[in-house]
Coordinates of C-alpha atoms and ligand atoms in Angstrom, one line a residue:
M1 CA -10.0 -8.3 -6.6
S2 CA -9.7 -6.1 -9.6
G3 CA -13.0 -4.6 -10.9
P4 CA -14.3 -3.0 -14.1
D5 CA -12.8 0.4 -13.2
S6 CA -9.8 -0.5 -11.1
P7 CA -6.9 -3.0 -10.7
A8 CA -6.4 -4.4 -7.2
S9 CA -4.2 -2.7 -4.6
C10 CA -1.3 -0.6 -5.6
Y11 CA -0.1 2.8 -4.4
L12 CA 2.8 5.0 -5.6
I13 CA 4.5 7.1 -2.9
Q14 CA 6.8 9.8 -4.3
A15 CA 9.0 12.2 -2.4
N16 CA 11.7 14.7 -3.3
G17 CA 14.9 14.8 -1.4
D18 CA 18.5 14.2 -2.2
D19 CA 19.7 11.9 0.6
G20 CA 23.0 11.3 -1.2
R21 CA 21.6 10.1 -4.5
G22 CA 21.8 13.5 -6.3
G23 CA 19.7 14.5 -9.3
S24 CA 16.1 15.7 -9.4
R25 CA 14.2 12.5 -9.9
P26 CA 11.7 11.8 -7.1
W27 CA 12.0 8.8 -4.9
N28 CA 9.4 6.2 -5.9
V29 CA 8.1 3.6 -3.5
V30 CA 5.4 1.2 -4.7
V31 CA 3.2 -0.1 -1.9
D32 CA 1.6 -3.4 -2.9
L33 CA 1.3 -4.7 -6.5
G34 CA -2.1 -6.4 -6.8
S35 CA -3.7 -8.0 -9.8
G36 CA -3.8 -5.7 -12.8
S37 CA -1.8 -3.0 -11.2
F38 CA 1.6 -3.3 -12.9
G39 CA 0.1 -2.3 -16.3
A40 CA -1.7 0.7 -14.7
L41 CA 1.6 1.7 -13.0
L42 CA 3.2 2.1 -16.4
R43 CA 1.1 5.2 -16.9
Y44 CA 2.8 7.0 -14.1
L45 CA 6.5 6.0 -14.1
D46 CA 9.2 4.0 -15.8
P47 CA 9.6 0.9 -13.7
S48 CA 13.3 1.3 -13.9
D49 CA 12.8 4.4 -11.6
I50 CA 11.3 2.3 -8.8
D51 CA 13.4 2.6 -5.6
A52 CA 11.6 0.0 -3.6
V53 CA 8.4 -2.1 -3.5
V54 CA 6.9 -2.7 -0.1
L55 CA 4.3 -5.4 0.4
S56 CA 1.8 -5.2 3.3
H57 CA 0.9 -8.9 3.2
L58 CA 1.0 -11.8 0.8
H59 CA -2.6 -12.2 -0.4
A60 CA -2.8 -12.4 -4.2
D61 CA -4.7 -9.1 -4.6
H62 CA -1.6 -7.3 -3.1
V63 CA 1.3 -9.2 -4.7
V64 CA 0.7 -11.1 -7.9
D65 CA 1.8 -8.3 -10.2
V66 CA 5.3 -8.5 -8.8
T67 CA 5.5 -11.1 -11.5
G68 CA 5.1 -8.4 -14.2
L69 CA 7.8 -6.3 -12.6
E70 CA 10.1 -9.3 -12.5
V71 CA 9.7 -9.9 -16.2
Y72 CA 10.0 -6.2 -17.0
R73 CA 13.3 -6.0 -15.2
R74 CA 14.9 -9.3 -16.2
F75 CA 14.0 -9.4 -19.9
N76 CA 14.1 -5.7 -20.7
P77 CA 15.3 -5.4 -24.3
N78 CA 17.6 -2.5 -23.2
G79 CA 19.3 -4.9 -20.8
A80 CA 18.4 -6.3 -17.5
L81 CA 17.6 -3.6 -15.0
G82 CA 19.2 -5.3 -12.0
P83 CA 17.7 -5.9 -8.6
V84 CA 15.3 -3.6 -6.9
R85 CA 14.5 -3.6 -3.2
L86 CA 11.5 -5.7 -2.3
L87 CA 10.4 -5.5 1.3
G88 CA 7.7 -7.7 2.7
P89 CA 6.6 -9.9 5.5
Q90 CA 8.3 -13.2 6.4
G91 CA 7.8 -15.6 3.5
T92 CA 7.9 -12.9 0.7
R93 CA 10.8 -14.5 -1.1
Q94 CA 9.1 -17.9 -1.2
R95 CA 5.8 -16.4 -2.3
I96 CA 7.4 -14.6 -5.2
A97 CA 9.4 -17.7 -6.1
E98 CA 6.1 -19.7 -6.4
L99 CA 4.5 -17.0 -8.4
T100 CA 7.3 -16.6 -10.9
M101 CA 8.2 -20.3 -11.0
A102 CA 11.8 -19.2 -10.6
G103 CA 14.2 -22.0 -11.5
D104 CA 16.8 -21.1 -8.9
A105 CA 17.7 -18.5 -6.4
A106 CA 19.9 -16.6 -8.8
E107 CA 17.0 -15.9 -11.1
L108 CA 15.1 -14.0 -8.3
D109 CA 18.2 -12.3 -7.0
A110 CA 18.7 -10.9 -10.5
S111 CA 15.5 -8.9 -10.1
F112 CA 15.0 -8.3 -6.4
T113 CA 16.9 -7.6 -3.2
F114 CA 14.7 -9.1 -0.5
D115 CA 14.3 -7.5 2.9
V116 CA 12.0 -8.8 5.6
I117 CA 10.0 -6.2 7.4
A118 CA 9.3 -6.5 11.1
A119 CA 6.8 -4.8 13.3
G120 CA 8.1 -1.6 14.8
H121 CA 11.3 -1.6 12.8
E122 CA 11.4 1.5 10.6
V123 CA 12.6 1.1 7.0
H124 CA 14.3 4.0 5.2
V125 CA 14.0 4.6 1.4
G126 CA 15.7 7.9 0.5
P127 CA 13.8 10.6 2.5
L128 CA 10.9 8.3 3.3
R129 CA 10.5 6.6 6.7
I130 CA 8.2 3.6 6.7
L131 CA 7.1 2.2 10.0
P132 CA 5.3 -1.2 9.7
L133 CA 2.8 -2.1 12.5
E134 CA 1.1 -5.5 12.6
V135 CA -2.7 -5.4 11.9
W136 CA -5.6 -7.9 12.2
H137 CA -6.1 -10.0 9.1
P138 CA -6.1 -13.8 8.5
I139 CA -2.4 -13.9 7.6
L140 CA 0.5 -11.8 8.9
S141 CA -0.2 -8.3 7.7
Y142 CA 1.2 -4.8 8.2
G143 CA -0.1 -1.3 8.0
F144 CA 2.5 1.4 7.2
R145 CA 3.0 4.8 8.8
I146 CA 5.0 6.7 6.1
S147 CA 6.7 10.0 6.8
G148 CA 8.6 12.2 4.4
P149 CA 9.2 15.8 3.4
S150 CA 6.2 17.9 2.4
S151 CA 5.9 18.6 -1.3
I152 CA 3.8 21.7 -0.8
G153 CA 5.4 23.3 2.3
D154 CA 8.1 22.9 4.9
G155 CA 8.4 20.1 7.4
T156 CA 7.4 16.5 7.5
V157 CA 4.1 15.0 6.5
T158 CA 2.6 11.6 7.3
L159 CA 0.6 9.1 5.3
A160 CA -1.0 6.1 7.1
Y161 CA -1.9 3.1 5.1
T162 CA -4.0 0.4 6.9
G163 CA -3.2 -2.4 4.6
D164 CA -5.9 -5.1 5.0
T165 CA -7.2 -5.2 8.6
D166 CA -10.1 -5.1 10.9
S167 CA -10.1 -2.6 13.8
C168 CA -7.2 -3.3 16.2
D169 CA -5.1 -1.5 18.8
N170 CA -2.2 -0.8 16.4
L171 CA -4.3 1.3 14.0
H172 CA -4.4 4.2 16.4
P173 CA -0.6 4.7 16.7
L174 CA -0.4 4.0 12.9
A175 CA -2.8 6.8 12.0
R176 CA -2.4 9.3 14.8
D177 CA -2.4 12.9 13.5
A178 CA -1.7 11.7 10.0
D179 CA -2.1 14.1 7.1
L180 CA -3.8 11.4 5.1
L181 CA -5.2 8.1 6.2
L182 CA -5.5 5.6 3.3
A183 CA -7.9 3.1 4.8
E184 CA -9.3 -0.1 3.3
A185 CA -13.1 -0.4 3.6
A186 CA -14.0 -3.7 1.9
F187 CA -16.8 -4.6 4.3
Q188 CA -20.2 -3.1 4.7
E189 CA -22.1 -2.6 8.0
G190 CA -25.0 -5.0 8.4
R191 CA -23.8 -7.3 5.5
D192 CA -20.3 -8.5 6.5
E193 CA -20.4 -9.7 10.1
V194 CA -17.3 -11.8 10.2
R195 CA -14.5 -10.2 12.2
G196 CA -10.7 -10.2 11.8
I197 CA -10.6 -9.5 8.1
H198 CA -11.6 -6.0 6.9
L199 CA -12.7 -2.6 8.0
T200 CA -16.2 -1.3 7.1
G201 CA -16.7 2.3 6.1
R202 CA -17.9 3.0 9.6
R203 CA -14.8 1.4 11.2
A204 CA -12.5 3.3 8.9
G205 CA -14.3 6.6 9.8
A206 CA -14.2 5.8 13.5
L207 CA -10.4 5.3 13.2
A208 CA -10.0 8.6 11.3
H209 CA -12.0 10.4 13.9
A210 CA -10.2 8.9 16.9
A211 CA -6.8 9.4 15.4
Q212 CA -7.6 13.0 14.3
V213 CA -6.4 12.6 10.8
R214 CA -6.7 15.5 8.4
R215 CA -8.1 13.5 5.5
L216 CA -9.6 10.0 4.9
V217 CA -9.2 8.2 1.7
L218 CA -11.3 5.0 1.4
T219 CA -9.9 2.2 -0.8
H220 CA -10.0 -1.6 -1.4
L221 CA -13.7 -1.6 -2.2
P222 CA -14.7 -4.7 -4.0
P223 CA -16.8 -4.3 -7.2
W224 CA -20.0 -5.5 -5.4
N225 CA -19.8 -2.5 -3.0
D226 CA -21.8 0.7 -3.6
P227 CA -19.0 3.2 -2.9
Q228 CA -21.5 5.8 -1.7
V229 CA -22.9 3.5 0.9
I230 CA -19.4 3.0 2.3
R231 CA -18.6 6.7 2.2
R232 CA -21.8 7.5 4.1
E233 CA -20.9 5.0 6.8
A234 CA -17.6 6.8 7.3
A235 CA -19.1 10.3 7.1
A236 CA -21.5 9.4 9.9
V237 CA -18.6 9.2 12.3
Y238 CA -15.9 11.3 10.8
P239 CA -16.5 15.0 10.1
G240 CA -13.3 15.6 8.0
P241 CA -12.8 15.3 4.2
I242 CA -13.4 11.9 2.8
D243 CA -12.4 10.7 -0.7
L244 CA -13.0 7.5 -2.5
A245 CA -9.8 6.3 -4.1
S246 CA -9.9 5.6 -7.9
P247 CA -7.1 4.9 -10.4
G248 CA -4.9 7.8 -11.1
D249 CA -6.0 9.9 -8.1
T250 CA -3.2 11.9 -6.6
W251 CA -2.9 13.6 -3.3
R252 CA -0.1 16.1 -2.6
L253 CA 0.9 16.4 1.1
Ligands
LIG1 ZN1 -5.7 -9.4 2.3

């Protein structure tokens, strides 16, 4: 859910690279668009510059602000912006149709070009390579291994995003040797015993350690969590740098 200091899940991935498009504008991929996030996103880019939206799963805290993007594109006073790529799990189109109360298919197609993502099938957006792997959550959910050109050096860098998940086999290949692991940590050790939904700080830290990532960023903390408790859980098992995500934070890879 959103909290007093943060909207729900939304992450902006930017990369430079020509890849046939020309110009100097970065490629912009929005990963998840949870409650309250569309307004916050306006601080960082013009929505007409979004190249693709990628949804990890269809829970409300990861998708409902697609409705804001839809209105922005369709009713823009400067003219409709046309369709933008929207990639998500099976059922994404129907989910968005329900949320927007779209009257017919043409309404949705005016704003989005839908693509279904599938486990193990890499998606390309400009210079970015996005590999979805299925993770462990109550509904079909993906984590993403995202690779692209470094913005501070030569070569390729990798960001791994867990999406919503408990520990599972796919998290290791997802995160292996990543420059940055963006891991959800909604649960707290000793408090949230149910399995198959979320990581704890400790489980996120154990993943970061096993996968030998260079940096761990903890996110998706509900407002009832004490962030420092979750951070300490992770630090007990992962010796590398740990950040707590907050709105507007930026990492350059
Ligand atoms: Zn979820």
